[in-house]
Amino acid sequence: QLQLVESGGGPVQTGGSLRLSCAASGRIVDYYVIAWFRQAPGKEREGVSCFSSSGTSTEYADSVRGRFTISRDNTKNMVYLEMNSLKPEDTGTYYCAADWNPQSTTCTVLRKGRYRHWGQGTQVTVSS
């Protein structure tokens, strides 16, 4: 069972930056699509970004495209989410999730149900 642990959240002011990290307990390269989701209080969990298992593609939600960047460290089984120009509406708990999908050349954050492995989440609070 793949374990995922997020870190890097915290309070930040509008316009600031944070880098979230997701540490996986096993090999993710070539095997798992890794995605970031977030959930604000009272709202549904929504997809933010994902990285295909083959490493050839990424996807971003419209609300974060151009501000957030997902990346992967293949040697450390780590995935990162660099968040810039943060806005109050980015506030929420950010979750790392994994979908067993070997050699995938695409990924999607539109189908939460595909992701069977989830971390505990890390809180991001953006103040105005």
C-alpha positions as a printed NumPy array, in Angstrom:
array([[  0.   ,   0.   ,   0.   ],
       [  1.53 ,   3.287,  -1.08 ],
       [  1.751,   5.864,   1.695],
       [  1.758,   9.576,   0.966],
       [  2.81 ,  12.352,   3.333],
       [  2.338,  16.025,   2.543],
       [  4.244,  18.919,   4.058],
       [  4.984,  22.561,   3.427],
       [  1.658,  24.186,   4.14 ],
       [  1.185,  27.174,   6.393],
       [ -0.022,  30.761,   6.546],
       [  0.967,  33.166,   3.787],
       [ -0.13 ,  36.58 ,   2.624],
       [ -1.798,  37.313,  -0.678],
       [  0.777,  37.338,  -3.436],
       [  3.133,  35.096,  -1.526],
       [  4.517,  31.679,  -2.362],
       [  4.649,  28.219,  -0.848],
       [  6.095,  24.912,  -1.928],
       [  4.227,  21.786,  -0.944],
       [  5.945,  18.419,  -0.851],
       [  4.523,  14.936,  -1.168],
       [  6.679,  12.034,  -0.05 ],
       [  5.728,   8.607,  -1.365],
       [  6.688,   5.405,   0.44 ],
       [  7.499,   3.556,  -2.768],
       [  8.511,   4.013,  -6.351],
       [  6.173,   6.29 ,  -8.272],
       [  8.113,   6.786, -11.496],
       [  6.479,   4.804, -14.309],
       [  3.812,   3.411, -11.977],
       [  1.692,   6.112, -10.372],
       [  0.015,   9.276, -11.512],
       [  0.416,  11.768,  -8.682],
       [ -2.033,  14.603,  -8.212],
       [ -2.721,  17.471,  -5.873],
       [ -6.246,  18.187,  -4.712],
       [ -7.537,  20.821,  -2.327],
       [-10.593,  21.306,  -0.202],
       [-11.846,  24.549,   1.24 ],
       [-14.235,  24.548,   4.214],
       [-17.749,  23.72 ,   3.076],
       [-16.676,  22.923,  -0.458],
       [-16.003,  19.787,  -2.447],
       [-12.49 ,  18.523,  -2.955],
       [-11.196,  19.776,  -6.277],
       [ -8.29 ,  18.805,  -8.464],
       [ -5.39 ,  21.208,  -8.737],
       [ -2.672,  19.514, -10.756],
       [ -1.303,  16.119, -11.754],
       [  1.838,  14.495, -13.14 ],
       [  1.646,  11.452, -15.39 ],
       [  3.495,   8.338, -14.311],
       [  5.727,   8.399, -17.397],
       [  6.625,  11.979, -16.572],
       [  5.656,  13.255, -20.002],
       [  2.672,  15.397, -19.109],
       [  1.048,  17.531, -16.481],
       [ -2.359,  19.098, -16.065],
       [ -3.578,  22.123, -14.15 ],
       [ -6.944,  23.416, -13.084],
       [ -7.841,  26.668, -14.823],
       [ -7.851,  28.48 , -11.493],
       [ -4.156,  27.786, -10.863],
       [ -2.647,  27.549, -14.346],
       [  0.24 ,  29.963, -14.703],
       [  0.649,  30.315, -10.935],
       [  1.272,  26.748,  -9.752],
       [  3.895,  24.299, -10.994],
       [  3.99 ,  20.576, -10.304],
       [  7.282,  18.728, -10.419],
       [  8.717,  15.367,  -9.496],
       [ 12.043,  14.187,  -8.105],
       [ 12.496,  10.75 ,  -9.591],
       [ 15.289,   9.715,  -7.259],
       [ 13.456,  10.613,  -4.067],
       [  9.876,   9.59 ,  -4.902],
       [  8.801,  13.141,  -4.174],
       [  6.305,  15.381,  -5.912],
       [  6.175,  19.113,  -5.34 ],
       [  3.661,  21.852,  -5.905],
       [  5.192,  25.284,  -6.248],
       [  2.485,  27.879,  -5.603],
       [  3.053,  31.515,  -6.527],
       [  0.882,  34.628,  -6.534],
       [ -1.338,  33.047,  -3.924],
       [ -4.866,  34.33 ,  -3.444],
       [ -7.286,  33.979,  -0.523],
       [ -9.348,  31.578,  -2.647],
       [ -6.367,  29.198,  -2.667],
       [ -6.95 ,  28.589,   1.029],
       [ -7.719,  25.006,   1.937],
       [ -6.326,  21.644,   2.837],
       [ -4.085,  20.316,   0.093],
       [ -3.925,  16.577,  -0.497],
       [ -1.533,  14.462,  -2.454],
       [ -3.087,  11.465,  -4.204],
       [ -1.872,   8.56 ,  -6.332],
       [ -3.452,   6.539,  -9.106],
       [ -1.86 ,   3.229, -10.129],
       [ -1.478,   3.808, -13.865],
       [  1.769,   2.386, -15.23 ],
       [  3.382,   4.155, -18.176],
       [  0.587,   6.694, -18.455],
       [  1.339,   9.578, -20.79 ],
       [ -1.568,  11.671, -19.564],
       [ -3.266,  12.47 , -16.295],
       [ -6.446,  14.1  , -15.128],
       [ -7.663,  15.713, -11.946],
       [-11.27 ,  15.527, -13.064],
       [-11.898,  12.027, -11.71 ],
       [-11.186,  11.908,  -8.002],
       [-12.382,   8.318,  -7.857],
       [ -9.369,   7.11 ,  -9.801],
       [ -7.08 ,   8.057,  -6.972],
       [ -7.019,   5.289,  -4.386],
       [ -4.118,   6.5  ,  -2.269],
       [ -4.369,   9.727,  -0.299],
       [ -2.252,  11.618,   2.158],
       [ -3.498,  13.302,   5.312],
       [ -3.313,  16.787,   3.855],
       [ -1.509,  20.009,   4.663],
       [ -3.267,  23.277,   5.419],
       [ -2.659,  26.39 ,   3.333],
       [ -4.105,  29.681,   4.556],
       [ -3.804,  32.776,   2.407],
       [ -4.699,  36.015,   4.132],
       [ -5.595,  39.238,   2.392]])
